[in-house]
Short mmCIF file of C-alpha atoms in Angstrom, two decimals:
data_model
loop_
_atom_site.label_atom_id
_atom_site.label_comp_id
_atom_site.label_asym_id
_atom_site.label_seq_id
_atom_site.Cartn_x
_atom_site.Cartn_y
_atom_site.Cartn_z
CA MET A 1 0.00 0.00 0.00
CA THR A 2 1.36 3.40 -0.99
CA VAL A 3 1.22 6.53 1.16
CA HIS A 4 -1.40 7.98 -1.20
CA GLN A 5 -3.59 4.89 -0.83
CA LEU A 6 -3.18 5.01 2.94
CA ASN A 7 -4.29 8.65 2.98
CA GLN A 8 -7.34 7.75 0.90
CA LEU A 9 -8.20 4.91 3.26
CA LEU A 10 -7.87 7.18 6.30
CA LEU A 11 -10.13 9.76 4.64
CA VAL A 12 -12.81 7.16 3.88
CA CYS A 13 -12.64 5.70 7.41
CA SER A 14 -12.90 9.14 9.03
CA LEU A 15 -15.90 10.07 6.86
CA VAL A 16 -17.62 6.79 7.71
CA LEU A 17 -17.03 7.39 11.43
CA LEU A 18 -18.38 10.94 11.20
CA VAL A 19 -21.52 9.74 9.40
CA ALA A 20 -21.95 6.92 11.92
CA VAL A 21 -21.58 9.28 14.89
CA ALA A 22 -24.11 11.67 13.37
CA ALA A 23 -26.45 8.73 12.85
CA VAL A 24 -26.47 8.08 16.61
CA ARG A 25 -28.60 11.21 16.95
CA ILE A 26 -31.14 9.78 14.51
CA SER A 27 -31.28 6.42 16.26
CA SER A 28 -31.62 7.99 19.71
CA ARG A 29 -34.55 10.17 18.58
CA SER A 30 -36.35 7.37 16.72
CA GLY A 31 -35.71 4.61 19.26
CA LEU A 32 -34.06 2.45 16.61
CA PRO A 33 -31.00 0.52 17.74
CA SER A 34 -28.01 2.11 16.05
CA LEU A 35 -26.96 -1.23 14.56
CA LEU A 36 -29.47 -0.77 11.73
CA VAL A 37 -27.89 2.53 10.73
CA TYR A 38 -24.39 1.04 10.76
CA LEU A 39 -25.53 -2.02 8.81
CA ALA A 40 -27.04 0.31 6.22
CA ILE A 41 -23.73 2.17 5.93
CA GLY A 42 -21.92 -1.13 5.32
CA ILE A 43 -24.47 -2.19 2.69
CA LEU A 44 -24.16 1.15 0.89
CA MET A 45 -20.38 0.74 0.82
CA GLY A 46 -20.67 -2.86 -0.45
CA GLN A 47 -20.75 -4.35 -3.90
CA ASP A 48 -24.46 -3.60 -4.43
CA GLY A 49 -24.15 -0.05 -3.08
CA VAL A 50 -22.52 3.17 -4.14
CA GLY A 51 -19.14 2.13 -2.73
CA GLY A 52 -18.79 -0.98 -4.86
CA ILE A 53 -16.49 -2.69 -2.35
CA HIS A 54 -16.38 -6.47 -2.83
CA PHE A 55 -15.89 -8.21 0.52
CA ASP A 56 -16.67 -11.85 1.26
CA ASP A 57 -14.14 -12.92 3.91
CA ALA A 58 -16.31 -14.61 6.54
CA ALA A 59 -13.29 -15.75 8.60
CA LEU A 60 -11.94 -12.20 8.91
CA THR A 61 -15.41 -10.93 9.79
CA GLN A 62 -15.69 -13.54 12.52
CA ILE A 63 -12.31 -12.55 14.02
CA PHE A 64 -13.11 -8.84 14.03
CA GLY A 65 -16.62 -9.58 15.30
CA TYR A 66 -15.28 -11.54 18.26
CA ALA A 67 -12.81 -8.74 19.06
CA ALA A 68 -15.55 -6.12 18.90
CA LEU A 69 -17.85 -8.25 21.04
CA VAL A 70 -15.15 -8.46 23.72
CA VAL A 71 -14.96 -4.66 23.85
CA ILE A 72 -18.77 -4.31 23.90
CA LEU A 73 -19.14 -6.84 26.72
CA ALA A 74 -16.35 -5.09 28.64
CA GLU A 75 -18.12 -1.72 28.29
CA GLY A 76 -21.41 -3.28 29.36
CA GLY A 77 -19.85 -4.96 32.38
CA LEU A 78 -18.13 -1.76 33.48
CA GLY A 79 -21.47 0.04 33.47
CA THR A 80 -23.38 -2.67 35.36
CA LYS A 81 -23.94 -1.92 39.04
CA TRP A 82 -23.61 -4.86 41.37
CA ARG A 83 -26.53 -3.71 43.51
CA ASP A 84 -28.82 -3.96 40.45
CA ILE A 85 -27.52 -7.28 39.18
CA ARG A 86 -27.18 -9.21 42.46
CA PRO A 87 -30.89 -9.80 43.15
CA VAL A 88 -31.57 -11.06 39.60
CA LEU A 89 -28.58 -13.34 39.09
CA PRO A 90 -30.54 -16.61 39.52
CA ALA A 91 -33.31 -15.48 37.16
CA ALA A 92 -30.84 -14.17 34.56
CA SER A 93 -28.83 -17.40 34.73
CA ALA A 94 -31.97 -19.48 34.22
CA LEU A 95 -32.94 -17.31 31.26
CA ALA A 96 -29.45 -17.66 29.76
CA LEU A 97 -29.40 -21.46 30.13
CA ALA A 98 -32.87 -23.04 30.30
CA GLY A 99 -34.27 -20.19 28.23
CA VAL A 100 -31.72 -20.75 25.48
CA ALA A 101 -32.53 -24.48 25.41
CA VAL A 102 -36.26 -23.82 25.00
CA SER A 103 -35.65 -21.14 22.37
CA VAL A 104 -33.30 -23.34 20.33
CA GLY A 105 -35.72 -26.27 20.34
CA VAL A 106 -38.86 -24.31 19.43
CA THR A 107 -37.15 -22.17 16.77
CA ALA A 108 -35.42 -25.15 15.18
CA ALA A 109 -38.72 -27.04 15.02
CA GLY A 110 -40.35 -24.07 13.30
CA ALA A 111 -37.46 -23.78 10.81
CA HIS A 112 -37.70 -27.50 10.01
CA TYR A 113 -41.46 -27.99 9.76
CA LEU A 114 -42.55 -24.57 8.45
CA VAL A 115 -39.63 -23.62 6.21
CA GLY A 116 -38.38 -27.10 5.29
CA LEU A 117 -34.75 -26.75 6.40
CA GLU A 118 -32.78 -29.88 7.27
CA TRP A 119 -32.45 -30.54 10.97
CA ARG A 120 -28.78 -29.52 11.16
CA GLN A 121 -29.47 -26.23 9.41
CA ALA A 122 -32.58 -25.67 11.54
CA LEU A 123 -30.64 -26.32 14.76
CA ILE A 124 -27.88 -23.94 13.68
CA ILE A 125 -30.38 -21.15 13.02
CA GLY A 126 -32.21 -21.92 16.27
CA ALA A 127 -28.96 -21.64 18.24
CA VAL A 128 -27.69 -18.57 16.39
CA VAL A 129 -30.81 -16.45 16.94
CA SER A 130 -31.33 -17.57 20.55
CA SER A 131 -28.61 -15.23 21.80
CA THR A 132 -29.71 -11.72 22.72
CA ASP A 133 -27.25 -9.03 21.70
CA ALA A 134 -25.40 -7.11 24.41
CA ALA A 135 -24.89 -4.01 22.26
CA ALA A 136 -28.57 -3.79 21.30
CA VAL A 137 -29.79 -4.47 24.83
CA PHE A 138 -27.43 -1.97 26.47
CA SER A 139 -28.13 0.79 23.94
CA VAL A 140 -31.94 0.46 24.06
CA LEU A 141 -32.69 -0.44 27.68
CA ARG A 142 -30.51 2.26 29.23
CA ARG A 143 -32.68 4.90 27.55
CA ILE A 144 -35.92 3.51 28.99
CA PRO A 145 -36.80 4.04 32.70
CA LEU A 146 -37.68 0.42 33.47
CA PRO A 147 -37.70 -1.27 36.89
CA ALA A 148 -34.21 -2.25 37.98
CA ARG A 149 -35.24 -5.91 38.12
CA VAL A 150 -36.22 -5.95 34.45
CA THR A 151 -33.18 -4.05 33.21
CA GLY A 152 -30.79 -6.03 35.38
CA THR A 153 -32.20 -9.39 34.24
CA LEU A 154 -32.05 -8.51 30.54
CA GLU A 155 -28.55 -7.03 30.74
CA ALA A 156 -27.22 -10.01 32.70
CA GLU A 157 -28.89 -12.41 30.27
CA SER A 158 -27.23 -10.72 27.30
CA GLY A 159 -23.87 -11.00 29.04
CA PHE A 160 -24.35 -14.65 30.04
CA ASN A 161 -26.08 -16.32 27.10
CA ASP A 162 -23.31 -15.85 24.52
CA ALA A 163 -21.31 -18.69 26.06
CA PRO A 164 -23.82 -21.56 25.77
CA VAL A 165 -24.97 -20.36 22.34
CA VAL A 166 -21.40 -20.31 20.94
CA ILE A 167 -20.88 -23.88 22.17
CA LEU A 168 -24.11 -25.04 20.53
CA VAL A 169 -23.41 -23.29 17.20
CA VAL A 170 -19.89 -24.77 17.03
CA ALA A 171 -21.22 -28.24 17.90
CA PHE A 172 -23.97 -28.09 15.27
CA SER A 173 -21.54 -26.71 12.65
CA THR A 174 -18.92 -29.44 13.12
CA ALA A 175 -18.72 -32.22 10.55
CA GLY A 176 -20.05 -35.58 11.70
CA PRO A 177 -22.87 -36.46 14.08
CA VAL A 178 -23.96 -33.94 16.69
CA ALA A 179 -22.94 -34.83 20.24
CA HIS A 180 -25.59 -36.13 22.63
CA TRP A 181 -27.45 -33.51 24.61
CA TYR A 182 -25.90 -34.55 27.92
CA VAL A 183 -22.39 -34.15 26.44
CA LEU A 184 -23.25 -30.64 25.25
CA LEU A 185 -24.75 -29.86 28.65
CA GLY A 186 -21.54 -30.97 30.37
CA GLU A 187 -19.40 -28.88 28.02
CA ILE A 188 -21.55 -25.82 28.61
CA ALA A 189 -21.40 -26.23 32.40
CA LEU A 190 -17.63 -26.74 32.39
CA GLU A 191 -16.90 -23.77 30.11
CA LEU A 192 -19.18 -21.50 32.10
CA ALA A 193 -17.55 -22.53 35.38
CA ILE A 194 -14.04 -21.95 34.03
CA GLY A 195 -14.98 -18.62 32.49
CA ALA A 196 -16.74 -17.38 35.62
CA ALA A 197 -13.88 -18.37 37.92
CA LEU A 198 -11.19 -16.80 35.75
CA GLY A 199 -13.23 -13.68 35.05
CA LEU A 200 -13.88 -12.98 38.72
CA ALA A 201 -10.28 -13.78 39.65
CA VAL A 202 -8.77 -11.52 36.98
CA GLY A 203 -11.23 -8.73 37.78
CA TRP A 204 -10.52 -8.88 41.51
CA LEU A 205 -6.75 -9.03 41.08
CA GLY A 206 -6.82 -6.21 38.54
CA SER A 207 -8.91 -3.92 40.74
CA TRP A 208 -6.74 -4.75 43.76
CA GLY A 209 -3.63 -3.74 41.85
CA LEU A 210 -5.07 -0.55 40.34
CA ARG A 211 -6.31 0.65 43.72
CA ARG A 212 -2.85 0.30 45.25
CA VAL A 213 -0.57 1.46 42.43
CA ALA A 214 -0.60 5.13 41.46
CA LEU A 215 0.06 5.30 37.72
CA PRO A 216 2.11 8.29 36.48
CA ALA A 217 -0.71 9.63 34.24
CA SER A 218 -4.49 9.55 34.61
CA GLY A 219 -4.85 8.53 30.95
CA LEU A 220 -3.21 5.19 31.75
CA TYR A 221 -6.07 4.04 33.99
CA PRO A 222 -8.63 3.53 31.19
CA ILE A 223 -6.04 1.64 29.14
CA ALA A 224 -5.15 -0.55 32.12
CA VAL A 225 -8.81 -1.36 32.86
CA LEU A 226 -9.54 -2.38 29.26
CA ALA A 227 -6.30 -4.39 29.13
CA ILE A 228 -7.36 -6.32 32.24
CA ALA A 229 -10.79 -7.01 30.73
CA VAL A 230 -9.25 -8.29 27.49
CA ALA A 231 -6.78 -10.40 29.50
CA ALA A 232 -9.76 -12.04 31.24
CA TYR A 233 -11.22 -13.01 27.87
CA ALA A 234 -7.89 -14.41 26.68
CA ALA A 235 -7.36 -16.36 29.91
CA GLY A 236 -10.85 -17.85 29.73
CA ALA A 237 -10.52 -18.83 26.07
CA LEU A 238 -7.04 -20.34 26.48
CA ALA A 239 -8.26 -22.38 29.45
CA HIS A 240 -11.07 -23.79 27.25
CA GLY A 241 -13.64 -21.80 29.19
CA SER A 242 -16.07 -19.10 28.18
CA GLY A 243 -14.02 -16.03 27.34
CA PHE A 244 -17.17 -13.96 26.83
CA LEU A 245 -18.44 -14.70 30.33
CA ALA A 246 -14.95 -14.07 31.72
CA VAL A 247 -14.65 -10.60 30.19
CA TYR A 248 -18.16 -9.62 31.32
CA LEU A 249 -17.63 -10.71 34.94
CA ALA A 250 -14.11 -9.24 35.11
CA SER A 251 -15.43 -5.91 33.81
CA MET A 252 -18.27 -5.99 36.30
CA ALA A 253 -15.78 -6.56 39.13
CA LEU A 254 -13.65 -3.65 37.90
CA GLY A 255 -16.68 -1.40 37.47
CA ASN A 256 -17.79 -1.88 41.06
CA ALA A 257 -14.37 -1.54 42.70
CA GLY A 258 -14.23 2.26 43.05
CA LEU A 259 -11.13 2.68 40.89
CA PRO A 260 -9.27 6.00 40.55
CA HIS A 261 -10.31 8.34 37.71
CA TRP A 262 -13.47 6.29 37.20
CA PRO A 263 -15.57 8.77 35.16
CA ALA A 264 -12.68 9.16 32.69
CA THR A 265 -12.33 5.38 32.48
CA ARG A 266 -16.05 4.93 31.95
CA GLY A 267 -16.08 7.55 29.20
CA PHE A 268 -13.11 5.96 27.46
CA ALA A 269 -14.75 2.52 27.56
CA GLU A 270 -18.03 3.92 26.25
CA GLY A 271 -16.27 5.60 23.32
CA LEU A 272 -14.33 2.44 22.53
CA GLY A 273 -17.56 0.45 22.72
CA TRP A 274 -19.19 2.76 20.17
CA LEU A 275 -16.18 2.41 17.90
CA ALA A 276 -16.36 -1.39 18.16
CA GLN A 277 -20.08 -1.35 17.34
CA ILE A 278 -19.59 0.90 14.33
CA GLY A 279 -16.73 -1.17 12.91
CA MET A 280 -18.46 -4.49 13.55
CA PHE A 281 -21.81 -3.52 12.02
CA VAL A 282 -20.25 -1.82 9.00
CA LEU A 283 -18.17 -4.93 8.34
CA LEU A 284 -21.24 -7.15 8.62
CA GLY A 285 -23.05 -4.86 6.20
CA LEU A 286 -20.16 -5.26 3.75
CA LEU A 287 -20.32 -9.05 4.03
CA VAL A 288 -23.96 -9.30 3.05
CA THR A 289 -24.97 -9.31 -0.63
CA PRO A 290 -28.40 -7.64 -0.91
CA HIS A 291 -29.34 -9.08 -4.32
CA GLU A 292 -29.03 -12.60 -2.85
CA LEU A 293 -31.52 -11.93 -0.04
CA GLY A 294 -34.74 -12.09 -2.07
CA ASP A 295 -35.38 -15.83 -1.74
CA ASP A 296 -34.58 -15.79 1.99
CA VAL A 297 -36.88 -12.98 3.10
CA TRP A 298 -39.98 -15.16 3.55
CA PRO A 299 -38.16 -17.94 5.51
CA ALA A 300 -36.55 -15.26 7.70
CA LEU A 301 -39.94 -13.68 8.45
CA VAL A 302 -41.49 -17.05 9.33
CA ILE A 303 -38.60 -18.14 11.57
CA GLY A 304 -38.48 -14.70 13.18
CA LEU A 305 -42.20 -14.85 13.91
CA VAL A 306 -41.79 -18.24 15.57
CA LEU A 307 -38.86 -16.91 17.59
CA THR A 308 -40.55 -13.68 18.67
CA VAL A 309 -44.11 -14.84 19.27
CA VAL A 310 -43.60 -18.44 20.44
CA ALA A 311 -40.02 -19.38 21.35
CA ARG A 312 -39.01 -16.27 23.29
CA PRO A 313 -42.21 -16.03 25.38
CA LEU A 314 -42.04 -19.76 26.18
CA SER A 315 -38.40 -19.46 27.25
CA VAL A 316 -39.22 -16.49 29.49
CA VAL A 317 -42.21 -18.21 31.09
CA ALA A 318 -40.31 -21.47 31.65
CA SER A 319 -37.28 -19.69 33.11
CA LEU A 320 -38.83 -16.92 35.21
CA THR A 321 -42.08 -18.40 36.56
CA PRO A 322 -40.23 -20.29 39.34
CA PHE A 323 -38.81 -16.93 40.49
CA ARG A 324 -42.32 -15.42 40.75
CA VAL A 325 -41.59 -12.69 38.22
CA PRO A 326 -44.85 -10.74 37.64
CA ARG A 327 -46.68 -11.49 34.41
CA ARG A 328 -46.35 -7.94 33.11
CA GLN A 329 -42.59 -8.05 33.49
CA GLN A 330 -42.49 -11.41 31.71
CA ILE A 331 -44.42 -9.94 28.78
CA LEU A 332 -41.99 -7.03 28.51
CA MET A 333 -38.94 -9.30 28.74
CA SER A 334 -40.42 -11.54 26.07
CA TRP A 335 -40.58 -8.59 23.68
CA ALA A 336 -37.21 -7.18 24.80
CA GLY A 337 -35.15 -10.18 23.63
CA LEU A 338 -33.31 -7.98 21.14
CA ARG A 339 -31.10 -9.53 18.49
CA GLY A 340 -28.22 -7.68 16.91
CA ALA A 341 -24.71 -8.26 15.68
CA VAL A 342 -24.07 -11.35 17.82
CA PRO A 343 -26.41 -13.67 15.84
CA ILE A 344 -24.99 -12.36 12.56
CA ILE A 345 -21.43 -12.96 13.77
CA LEU A 346 -22.35 -16.46 14.95
CA ALA A 347 -23.87 -17.12 11.52
CA THR A 348 -20.33 -16.85 10.08
CA ILE A 349 -19.25 -19.97 12.03
CA PRO A 350 -21.03 -22.45 9.68
CA MET A 351 -19.67 -20.46 6.71
CA VAL A 352 -16.09 -20.83 7.97
CA ASN A 353 -16.68 -24.54 8.72
CA GLY A 354 -18.11 -25.18 5.25
CA VAL A 355 -21.58 -26.30 6.36
CA GLU A 356 -23.95 -27.00 3.47
CA ALA A 357 -26.21 -24.01 2.67
CA SER A 358 -24.27 -21.87 5.15
CA ARG A 359 -24.66 -18.78 2.96
CA ARG A 360 -28.43 -19.20 3.08
CA ILE A 361 -28.26 -19.52 6.86
CA PHE A 362 -26.32 -16.25 7.03
CA ASN A 363 -28.83 -14.47 4.77
CA ILE A 364 -31.82 -15.71 6.80
CA VAL A 365 -30.24 -14.58 10.05
CA PHE A 366 -29.32 -11.19 8.58
CA VAL A 367 -32.86 -10.49 7.33
CA LEU A 368 -34.41 -11.78 10.56
CA VAL A 369 -32.24 -9.54 12.74
CA ALA A 370 -32.75 -6.45 10.59
CA VAL A 371 -36.55 -6.81 10.30
CA TYR A 372 -37.37 -7.75 13.88
CA THR A 373 -34.98 -5.20 15.38
CA LEU A 374 -36.80 -2.60 13.30
CA VAL A 375 -40.05 -3.81 14.85
CA GLN A 376 -39.03 -4.45 18.46
CA GLY A 377 -36.68 -1.54 19.19
CA PRO A 378 -39.05 1.41 18.58
CA THR A 379 -42.09 -0.34 20.12
CA LEU A 380 -40.38 -1.32 23.38
CA PRO A 381 -40.98 2.07 25.14
CA TRP A 382 -44.63 2.00 24.04
CA LEU A 383 -45.09 -1.52 25.45
CA ALA A 384 -43.45 -0.50 28.73
CA ARG A 385 -45.92 2.38 29.08
CA ALA A 386 -48.86 0.15 28.10
CA LEU A 387 -47.87 -2.35 30.80
CA ARG A 388 -47.36 0.53 33.28
CA LEU A 389 -43.76 -0.52 33.87
CA GLY A 390 -42.10 2.78 33.04
CA GLU A 391 -40.67 4.41 36.15
CA GLY A 392 -40.09 8.08 36.79
CA PRO A 393 -36.55 9.46 36.67
CA GLU A 394 -34.41 7.77 39.27
CA THR A 395 -31.96 9.61 41.47
CA ALA A 396 -28.81 9.77 39.39
CA ASP A 397 -25.78 8.01 40.76
CA LEU A 398 -23.27 10.48 42.13
CA GLY A 399 -20.23 10.81 39.88
CA ILE A 400 -17.04 10.66 41.92
CA GLU A 401 -13.62 10.81 40.29
CA SER A 402 -10.67 9.83 42.45
CA ALA A 403 -7.12 11.01 41.79
CA PRO A 404 -4.52 9.29 44.01
CA LEU A 405 -2.02 11.52 45.84
CA GLU A 406 0.67 8.90 46.27
CA ARG A 407 3.27 10.82 48.26
CA LEU A 408 0.64 12.42 50.49
CA ARG A 409 -1.05 9.05 51.13
CA GLY A 410 -4.42 10.44 50.18
CA HIS A 411 -6.96 10.91 47.41
CA LEU A 412 -8.54 13.97 45.81
CA LEU A 413 -12.20 13.23 45.06
CA SER A 414 -14.00 15.31 42.44
CA VAL A 415 -17.76 15.22 42.98
CA THR A 416 -20.49 16.68 40.74
CA ILE A 417 -23.98 16.92 42.25
CA PRO A 418 -26.60 15.72 39.68
CA ALA A 419 -29.78 17.68 39.00
CA ASN A 420 -32.05 15.25 40.90
CA SER A 421 -29.64 14.44 43.73
CA ARG A 422 -30.94 14.65 47.29
CA MET A 423 -27.67 16.27 48.28
CA HIS A 424 -29.28 19.53 47.13
CA GLY A 425 -30.05 21.60 50.21
CA VAL A 426 -27.69 19.68 52.51
CA GLU A 427 -25.14 21.63 54.56
CA ILE A 428 -21.48 20.64 54.51
CA ASN A 429 -21.52 19.56 58.17
CA GLU A 430 -24.64 17.44 57.49
CA LEU A 431 -22.64 15.25 55.10
CA ARG A 432 -21.05 13.68 58.21
CA LEU A 433 -17.93 12.60 56.38
CA PRO A 434 -15.62 10.31 58.34
CA ALA A 435 -12.64 11.79 60.15
CA GLY A 436 -9.83 12.16 57.63
CA ALA A 437 -12.09 13.48 54.85
CA ALA A 438 -13.15 17.08 54.23
CA VAL A 439 -14.73 19.26 51.54
CA THR A 440 -11.99 21.73 50.65
CA LEU A 441 -13.45 23.59 47.66
CA VAL A 442 -16.83 24.24 46.02
CA VAL A 443 -17.24 25.38 42.41
CA ARG A 444 -20.61 27.02 41.76
CA ASP A 445 -21.63 28.86 38.59
CA GLY A 446 -18.00 29.09 37.52
CA ARG A 447 -16.89 30.61 40.86
CA SER A 448 -14.69 28.76 43.35
CA PHE A 449 -14.78 29.26 47.12
CA VAL A 450 -13.74 27.52 50.31
CA PRO A 451 -16.93 26.37 52.05
CA LEU A 452 -17.94 26.87 55.65
CA PRO A 453 -19.49 24.04 57.69
CA THR A 454 -22.87 25.75 57.17
CA THR A 455 -22.51 26.16 53.38
CA VAL A 456 -25.62 24.74 51.68
CA LEU A 457 -24.92 22.57 48.65
CA ARG A 458 -26.87 22.99 45.43
CA ARG A 459 -27.50 20.88 42.37
CA GLY A 460 -24.75 21.38 39.81
CA ASP A 461 -22.10 22.14 42.43
CA GLU A 462 -18.66 20.61 41.98
CA LEU A 463 -16.87 19.58 45.16
CA LEU A 464 -13.26 18.78 45.86
CA VAL A 465 -12.97 16.35 48.77
CA VAL A 466 -9.63 15.35 50.24
CA ALA A 467 -9.58 11.92 51.92
CA THR A 468 -6.80 9.88 53.45
CA ASP A 469 -6.22 6.33 52.22
CA PRO A 470 -7.93 4.55 55.15
CA VAL A 471 -11.21 6.50 54.83
CA ARG A 472 -11.44 7.02 51.08
CA GLU A 473 -13.93 4.20 50.49
CA ALA A 474 -16.02 5.22 53.52
CA ALA A 475 -16.13 8.81 52.27
CA GLU A 476 -17.32 7.71 48.83
CA ARG A 477 -20.01 5.48 50.32
CA ARG A 478 -21.22 8.30 52.54
CA LEU A 479 -21.39 10.79 49.67
CA ARG A 480 -23.40 8.35 47.55
CA ALA A 481 -25.71 7.57 50.46
CA VAL A 482 -26.49 11.27 51.02
CA SER A 483 -26.99 11.77 47.28
CA ARG A 484 -29.64 9.03 47.28
CA GLY A 485 -31.20 9.48 50.70
CA GLY A 486 -30.51 13.08 51.73
CA LYS A 487 -29.04 14.24 55.02
CA LEU A 488 -31.05 11.66 56.96
CA ALA A 489 -29.38 8.76 55.17
CA GLY A 490 -28.20 6.12 57.64
CA TRP A 491 -24.68 6.28 59.02
CA LEU A 492 -21.89 4.05 57.67
CA GLY A 493 -22.30 0.31 58.03
CA THR A 494 -26.08 0.31 58.24
CA GLY A 495 -26.36 -1.62 54.95
CA GLY A 496 -28.62 -0.85 52.04
CA GLU A 497 -27.70 1.06 48.94
CA GLU A 498 -25.24 3.36 50.62
CA ASN A 499 -22.78 0.49 50.79
CA GLY A 500 -22.94 -0.32 47.09
CA ARG A 501 -21.99 1.47 43.97
#
């Protein structure tokens, strides 16, 4: 490649990114998951579009898709609060395991008896589309004020169900007879156990190290956090475990550890997650050939209807009824099983393995995902309102950024009071910070001043809090507790939300 060609490539890539970023505004206003916009960009750049780019490397797409999925799962795990996910772990696990089994069976039966696919092809499609997409779920659900139980269950499901689905797709796409169900069940259990153990171990060790080592530049913390998350995936995969589950759990452990410079780290991960989504969806759009999709539209619509109207609701009812999940929440979660890039990426596995009619499988999955995402994404807020599950605006979590002062054995906490925080109207002395922590500066309306004990805090204020090493965590917990509960929030150690992130 010449320098001139490299410059042209950089220009095209930058223009695509700018168009994709601008398209986020459209998707956020319309309620459409952004994946459809990025897929459209890839199709327009492809051989049937204005770009005329011929791309058919399924193996390369699979590699880049896996890499992007690791980043997306890491970003999702970093943004998942432990206090929201802990109560729903059993239900989410059941939905990611038993729910997947029900969905695969029902969808495969529909593909075989209604569309006429051979059983191996039907099972592959059933497994591929049974995985909900983390990127689609995170991007849509976090804009809708749903009950924490619903959001937590769906987000955890999307982080957990990739592992069993990948195992099933690989097993069904391998030459020779498919392994017995109890062998597949054993493989799934073993890989999940290995992935979970390594993910939690790497996440805990990584957070322990980052909390005790002051890096020379704040910009190194986001890089270190993402490196630890990727290391968890690699460790899980090399140990023949679930790398996807490992990266999600490791990121969740890091995201709830109160690391230094956390807002900057969260923003970096979110930007990298968007970049991964854009690149992955554009590449998938390039791989598809629109003029070949005509014969596969009707089968995709039939299989998608079976999945959306029969398989998904049955999997939700079978998985969540033992946990006494209310019927209205089950209806919403049945409709919120969003598909996205993950099923399309998994559809490249039979193509790489040379499965008969694998290109048709890919086309069916592509059409199914595009059509039913277009239907489910925009209608999800309406259904939530119809079921009276939409909640009012919750008290925003208090953003606290910690900068370690290594030689002084302390931390400088930067705190911004959100608009709906209950810290508004609280006096400095009513914060009741532990000994060793103090509010040293308040920035209000662009003006800085040293507060008095009787200074009343207001929404939008920025505080600088100095805390010694031993009381830093207690100071952060207390600030968050007052932000959620006001000046009457219980004192340290009383339990409840003030002890969680």
